[in-house]
Amino acid sequence: MENERKALLAKYKRRQRILMLLPIASLLILFGVFCSVIISKEYRLDMYLKIIFNEGVVLAVVATGATFIYTLGSFDISLGASTLFSATMGVMAYNATKSLPLMLLVIMGVAIGCSLASSVLASIFGLPVFVTTVAMMSVLSAISAKIITSNGGALGGISIPSSVVQPFDAVEIKFLILAVFVAVCIFVFNFTKIGRREKFLGGNPICAKLTGIGINKYAIIAFVMAGIGVGIGAFLTLVYTPSVTASTASSIGMNVIVAIVFGGMPISGGPRSKIYAAVTGGFSYIILNNILKLLIDSNAGYGISQIVSALFFLAVVYLTGMNYRTKLLPR
């Protein structure tokens, strides 16, 4: 009996190690396939690598901050609208003052404020956070569109001079920003009581509440971290393209969910949540999306890749869900 128990435990540990390495292996495989496709089509590899890096770093930053929300078992689909609104207000602030530091301050303040608004509204009215984020998405998108169309003239967009953000456009600078933010999030998530208690709340909110952990307090902290990620993502968006239109960052909200799942984190949150899932999953999704566009949309027309990507997402959710199923009663 003892040997059987040890064998089962060893098998479980091997399975967990494989599942931990699977997202990283998938990222490397997708990257290899992407490079092969670019080379076979005789496109410029350096240009496409820069595209996926710029798209991936924004998604990875926003998803990393959002991991704190998803750990609690909550959802926030207003992240794209918050990114758009933060970038819009940052552009407006720069055009009014010609001050880069003030633009950065406005972007971060607006991003954190928008994120906190969802959490505070949910606490005041006793609503699920998901409901308030849906409302925030609609409101922020409408306000941003109004500001952009009112100030963008015939072009329908607002912009800042590219020379303003040019110093931040280097790959090394963007990678450093991502690395620092991820490192801070890993420290908070894994080495402080904030991360431990958020995992506890996501895994079993009733037990966590009975032990005296206040869900509102840690929900606010989670949304602040998400707001910081949105603010950094909005700034990096302007660095990549120093202009804002009504469609800027429109898909980030849903892409964050896909990225987290691709990274091996369950969408139900809890103790199996991982910060690195946002980074590996974010870049994996961007690479996969570009591969599908190159292989499918270039031949079959635009939109087919979204269908294939959605089917792939469902398959990943199903497979990861199988790993987390147990004989225990649900929380």
Coordinates of C-alpha atoms in Angstrom, one line a residue:
M1 CA 0.0 0.0 0.0
E2 CA 2.8 2.4 0.9
N3 CA 4.7 1.7 -2.3
E4 CA 1.5 2.2 -4.3
R5 CA 0.9 5.6 -2.6
K6 CA 4.5 6.7 -3.4
A7 CA 4.1 5.6 -7.0
L8 CA 0.9 7.6 -7.4
L9 CA 2.5 10.6 -5.8
A10 CA 5.5 10.4 -8.1
K11 CA 3.2 10.1 -11.1
Y12 CA 1.3 13.2 -10.0
K13 CA 4.5 15.2 -9.5
R14 CA 5.7 14.2 -13.0
R15 CA 2.4 15.2 -14.5
Q16 CA 2.5 18.6 -12.8
R17 CA 6.1 19.2 -14.0
I18 CA 5.0 18.4 -17.6
L19 CA 2.0 20.7 -17.3
M20 CA 4.2 23.5 -16.0
L21 CA 6.6 23.2 -18.9
L22 CA 3.9 22.7 -21.5
P23 CA 3.0 26.4 -22.0
I24 CA 6.7 27.3 -22.4
A25 CA 7.3 24.4 -24.9
S26 CA 4.2 25.5 -26.8
L27 CA 5.5 29.0 -27.1
L28 CA 8.8 27.8 -28.4
I29 CA 7.1 25.5 -30.9
L30 CA 4.8 28.3 -32.1
F31 CA 7.8 30.6 -32.5
G32 CA 9.6 28.1 -34.6
V33 CA 6.6 27.5 -36.8
F34 CA 6.1 31.3 -37.2
C35 CA 9.7 31.8 -38.3
S36 CA 9.4 28.9 -40.7
V37 CA 6.2 30.4 -42.3
I38 CA 7.9 33.8 -42.7
I39 CA 11.0 32.3 -44.3
S40 CA 8.9 30.1 -46.6
K41 CA 6.9 33.0 -47.8
E42 CA 10.1 35.1 -48.2
Y43 CA 8.9 37.9 -46.0
R44 CA 11.1 40.1 -43.9
L45 CA 11.6 38.1 -40.6
D46 CA 12.9 41.1 -38.7
M47 CA 9.9 43.2 -39.5
Y48 CA 7.4 40.5 -38.4
L49 CA 9.4 39.7 -35.3
K50 CA 9.1 43.4 -34.3
I51 CA 5.3 43.3 -35.0
I52 CA 4.7 40.2 -32.8
F53 CA 7.0 41.7 -30.0
N54 CA 5.1 45.0 -30.0
E55 CA 1.7 43.3 -30.0
G56 CA 2.8 40.7 -27.5
V57 CA 4.4 43.0 -25.0
V58 CA 1.3 45.1 -24.6
L59 CA -0.9 42.0 -24.2
A60 CA 1.5 40.5 -21.7
V61 CA 1.7 43.6 -19.6
V62 CA -2.1 44.1 -19.4
A63 CA -2.6 40.3 -18.8
T64 CA 0.0 40.2 -16.0
G65 CA -1.8 42.9 -14.1
A66 CA -5.2 41.3 -14.8
T67 CA -3.9 38.0 -13.3
F68 CA -4.6 39.4 -9.9
I69 CA -8.3 39.9 -10.8
Y70 CA -8.6 36.5 -12.4
T71 CA -7.0 34.8 -9.4
L72 CA -10.0 36.0 -7.3
G73 CA -12.3 34.1 -9.8
S74 CA -13.5 37.4 -11.2
F75 CA -13.5 38.7 -14.8
D76 CA -12.8 42.1 -16.3
I77 CA -13.6 42.6 -20.0
S78 CA -13.3 46.4 -19.8
L79 CA -9.5 46.2 -20.0
G80 CA -9.5 47.1 -23.7
A81 CA -11.8 50.1 -23.1
S82 CA -9.7 51.2 -20.2
T83 CA -6.5 51.0 -22.3
L84 CA -8.2 53.0 -25.0
F85 CA -9.5 55.7 -22.6
S86 CA -6.2 56.0 -20.8
A87 CA -4.3 56.4 -24.1
T88 CA -6.9 58.9 -25.3
M89 CA -6.6 61.0 -22.1
G90 CA -2.8 60.8 -22.3
V91 CA -2.7 62.1 -25.8
M92 CA -5.1 64.9 -24.9
A93 CA -2.9 65.8 -21.9
Y94 CA 0.2 66.0 -24.0
N95 CA -1.4 68.0 -26.7
A96 CA -2.6 70.5 -24.1
T97 CA 0.7 70.8 -22.1
K98 CA 3.5 69.4 -24.3
S99 CA 4.7 67.5 -21.2
L100 CA 5.7 63.9 -21.4
P101 CA 5.9 63.4 -17.6
L102 CA 2.4 64.8 -17.3
M103 CA 1.1 62.5 -20.0
L104 CA 2.5 59.5 -18.2
L105 CA 0.9 60.7 -14.9
V106 CA -2.4 61.1 -16.6
I107 CA -2.3 57.7 -18.3
M108 CA -1.5 55.9 -15.1
G109 CA -3.9 57.9 -13.0
V110 CA -6.8 57.4 -15.4
A111 CA -6.0 53.6 -15.8
I112 CA -5.9 53.0 -12.1
G113 CA -9.0 55.2 -11.6
C114 CA -11.0 53.3 -14.2
S115 CA -10.0 50.0 -12.8
L116 CA -10.9 51.0 -9.2
A117 CA -14.3 52.3 -10.4
S118 CA -15.4 48.8 -11.4
S119 CA -14.4 47.4 -8.0
V120 CA -15.9 50.3 -6.0
L121 CA -19.2 50.1 -7.9
A122 CA -19.4 46.4 -7.3
S123 CA -18.8 46.9 -3.5
I124 CA -21.3 49.8 -3.2
F125 CA -24.2 48.1 -5.1
G126 CA -23.4 44.5 -4.2
L127 CA -23.1 43.5 -7.8
P128 CA -20.7 40.9 -9.4
V129 CA -17.5 42.6 -10.6
F130 CA -18.2 41.1 -14.1
V131 CA -21.4 43.2 -14.3
T132 CA -19.7 46.5 -13.5
T133 CA -16.9 45.8 -15.9
V134 CA -19.4 45.3 -18.7
A135 CA -20.9 48.7 -17.9
M136 CA -17.5 50.3 -17.7
M137 CA -16.6 48.9 -21.1
S138 CA -19.6 50.5 -22.7
V139 CA -19.1 53.8 -20.9
L140 CA -15.4 54.2 -21.5
S141 CA -15.7 53.1 -25.2
A142 CA -18.4 55.7 -25.8
I143 CA -16.5 58.5 -24.1
S144 CA -13.3 57.7 -25.9
A145 CA -15.1 57.6 -29.3
K146 CA -16.7 61.0 -28.5
I147 CA -13.4 62.6 -27.6
I148 CA -11.6 61.1 -30.6
T149 CA -14.2 62.1 -33.2
S150 CA -14.5 65.6 -31.7
N151 CA -10.8 66.2 -31.8
G152 CA -9.6 64.0 -34.6
G153 CA -11.1 65.9 -37.5
A154 CA -11.6 64.2 -40.8
L155 CA -9.0 61.5 -40.0
G156 CA -11.0 60.2 -37.1
G157 CA -8.0 59.9 -34.7
I158 CA -5.8 61.9 -32.4
S159 CA -2.0 61.7 -32.1
I160 CA 1.1 63.0 -30.6
P161 CA 4.5 63.6 -32.4
S162 CA 6.3 60.3 -32.9
S163 CA 9.5 62.0 -31.7
V164 CA 8.0 62.3 -28.2
V165 CA 7.9 58.5 -27.6
Q166 CA 10.8 57.6 -30.0
P167 CA 13.3 57.0 -27.1
F168 CA 11.1 54.3 -25.7
D169 CA 10.6 52.5 -29.0
A170 CA 13.7 50.3 -28.6
V171 CA 13.2 46.6 -28.0
E172 CA 15.5 46.7 -25.0
I173 CA 13.5 49.4 -23.3
K174 CA 10.2 47.7 -23.8
F175 CA 11.6 44.4 -22.7
L176 CA 13.0 46.1 -19.6
I177 CA 9.6 47.6 -18.8
L178 CA 7.9 44.2 -19.1
A179 CA 10.6 42.5 -17.1
V180 CA 10.4 45.0 -14.2
F181 CA 6.6 44.9 -14.1
V182 CA 6.5 41.1 -14.2
A183 CA 9.2 40.9 -11.5
V184 CA 7.2 43.2 -9.2
C185 CA 4.0 41.2 -9.8
I186 CA 5.8 37.9 -9.1
F187 CA 7.1 39.3 -5.8
V188 CA 3.7 40.5 -4.7
F189 CA 1.9 37.4 -5.9
N190 CA 4.3 34.8 -4.5
F191 CA 6.1 36.3 -1.6
T192 CA 3.6 38.5 0.2
K193 CA 0.3 37.9 2.0
I194 CA -1.5 39.7 -0.8
G195 CA -0.9 36.9 -3.3
R196 CA -1.5 34.1 -0.8
R197 CA -4.8 35.6 0.4
E198 CA -6.0 36.3 -3.1
K199 CA -5.3 32.7 -4.1
F200 CA -7.2 31.6 -1.0
L201 CA -10.1 33.9 -1.9
G202 CA -10.2 32.5 -5.4
G203 CA -10.0 28.9 -4.3
N204 CA -12.6 29.0 -1.5
P205 CA -14.1 32.5 -0.8
I206 CA -16.4 31.2 2.0
C207 CA -13.5 29.7 4.0
A208 CA -11.4 32.8 3.4
K209 CA -14.2 35.0 4.6
L210 CA -14.6 32.9 7.8
T211 CA -10.9 33.3 8.6
G212 CA -11.4 37.1 8.5
I213 CA -10.0 37.9 5.1
G214 CA -11.9 40.9 3.6
I215 CA -12.7 40.3 -0.1
N216 CA -13.3 44.0 -0.8
K217 CA -9.9 45.0 0.4
Y218 CA -8.1 42.4 -1.8
A219 CA -10.4 43.1 -4.7
I220 CA -9.3 46.7 -4.6
I221 CA -5.7 45.7 -4.5
A222 CA -6.2 43.4 -7.5
F223 CA -7.9 46.1 -9.5
V224 CA -5.1 48.5 -8.7
M225 CA -2.5 46.1 -10.0
A226 CA -4.6 45.6 -13.1
G227 CA -4.9 49.3 -13.5
I228 CA -1.1 49.7 -13.4
G229 CA -0.8 47.0 -16.1
V230 CA -3.4 48.9 -18.2
G231 CA -1.6 52.2 -17.8
I232 CA 1.8 50.7 -18.9
G233 CA 0.0 48.9 -21.8
A234 CA -1.6 52.2 -22.9
F235 CA 1.8 53.9 -22.9
L236 CA 3.4 51.1 -24.8
T237 CA 0.5 51.3 -27.3
L238 CA 1.3 54.9 -27.9
V239 CA 5.0 54.1 -28.2
Y240 CA 4.2 51.6 -31.0
T241 CA 1.7 53.8 -32.7
P242 CA 1.6 57.4 -31.5
S243 CA -2.1 57.8 -32.4
V244 CA -5.4 56.7 -31.0
T245 CA -8.6 55.8 -32.9
A246 CA -11.9 54.4 -31.7
S247 CA -10.7 50.8 -32.5
T248 CA -7.4 51.1 -30.5
A249 CA -6.9 48.2 -28.1
S250 CA -10.5 47.0 -28.8
S251 CA -9.6 43.3 -28.6
I252 CA -7.4 43.4 -25.5
G253 CA -10.3 42.5 -23.0
M254 CA -11.0 39.2 -24.6
N255 CA -7.4 38.5 -25.6
V256 CA -6.4 38.7 -21.9
I257 CA -8.7 35.8 -21.1
V258 CA -7.3 33.8 -24.0
A259 CA -3.7 34.6 -23.0
I260 CA -4.2 33.5 -19.4
V261 CA -5.7 30.2 -20.5
F262 CA -3.0 29.6 -23.1
G263 CA -0.4 30.2 -20.4
G264 CA -1.8 27.3 -18.4
M265 CA -3.8 29.1 -15.7
P266 CA -7.4 28.0 -15.0
I267 CA -10.0 30.8 -15.6
S268 CA -11.5 30.0 -12.2
G269 CA -8.5 31.4 -10.5
G270 CA -7.5 30.1 -7.0
P271 CA -4.2 28.5 -5.9
R272 CA -3.2 27.3 -9.4
S273 CA -3.0 30.9 -10.7
K274 CA 0.4 31.9 -12.1
I275 CA 1.9 35.2 -13.1
Y276 CA 4.1 33.8 -15.8
A277 CA 1.0 32.4 -17.5
A278 CA 0.1 35.9 -18.7
V279 CA 3.5 36.4 -20.4
T280 CA 3.9 33.0 -22.0
G281 CA 0.2 32.9 -23.0
G282 CA 0.2 36.4 -24.3
F283 CA 3.1 35.9 -26.7
S284 CA 1.8 32.4 -27.6
Y285 CA -1.6 33.9 -28.6
I286 CA -0.1 36.7 -30.6
I287 CA 2.2 34.3 -32.5
L288 CA -0.6 31.9 -33.1
N289 CA -2.9 34.7 -34.4
N290 CA -0.2 35.9 -36.8
I291 CA 0.5 32.4 -38.1
L292 CA -3.2 31.8 -38.8
K293 CA -3.5 35.2 -40.6
L294 CA -0.5 34.3 -42.8
L295 CA -1.6 30.8 -43.6
I296 CA -5.4 31.1 -43.7
D297 CA -6.6 34.7 -44.1
S298 CA -4.1 35.3 -46.9
N299 CA -5.8 32.5 -48.9
A300 CA -9.3 32.1 -47.6
G301 CA -10.2 35.7 -46.7
Y302 CA -10.2 37.7 -43.5
G303 CA -12.0 36.2 -40.5
I304 CA -11.3 32.5 -40.8
S305 CA -8.4 32.7 -38.5
Q306 CA -10.6 34.0 -35.7
I307 CA -12.8 30.9 -36.0
V308 CA -9.8 28.6 -35.9
S309 CA -8.4 30.5 -32.9
A310 CA -11.7 30.2 -31.1
L311 CA -11.8 26.5 -31.6
F312 CA -8.3 26.2 -30.4
F313 CA -9.2 28.2 -27.3
L314 CA -12.1 25.9 -26.5
A315 CA -9.8 22.9 -26.9
V316 CA -7.2 24.4 -24.6
V317 CA -9.9 25.2 -21.9
Y318 CA -11.2 21.6 -22.1
L319 CA -7.8 20.0 -21.8
T320 CA -6.7 22.2 -18.9
G321 CA -10.0 21.7 -17.2
M322 CA -9.5 18.0 -17.3
N323 CA -6.4 18.4 -15.3
Y324 CA -8.1 20.4 -12.5
R325 CA -11.1 18.0 -12.1
T326 CA -11.1 16.1 -8.9
K327 CA -13.5 14.0 -6.9
L328 CA -14.0 16.8 -4.4
L329 CA -17.1 18.8 -4.2
P330 CA -17.0 22.2 -5.9
R331 CA -16.3 25.3 -3.8

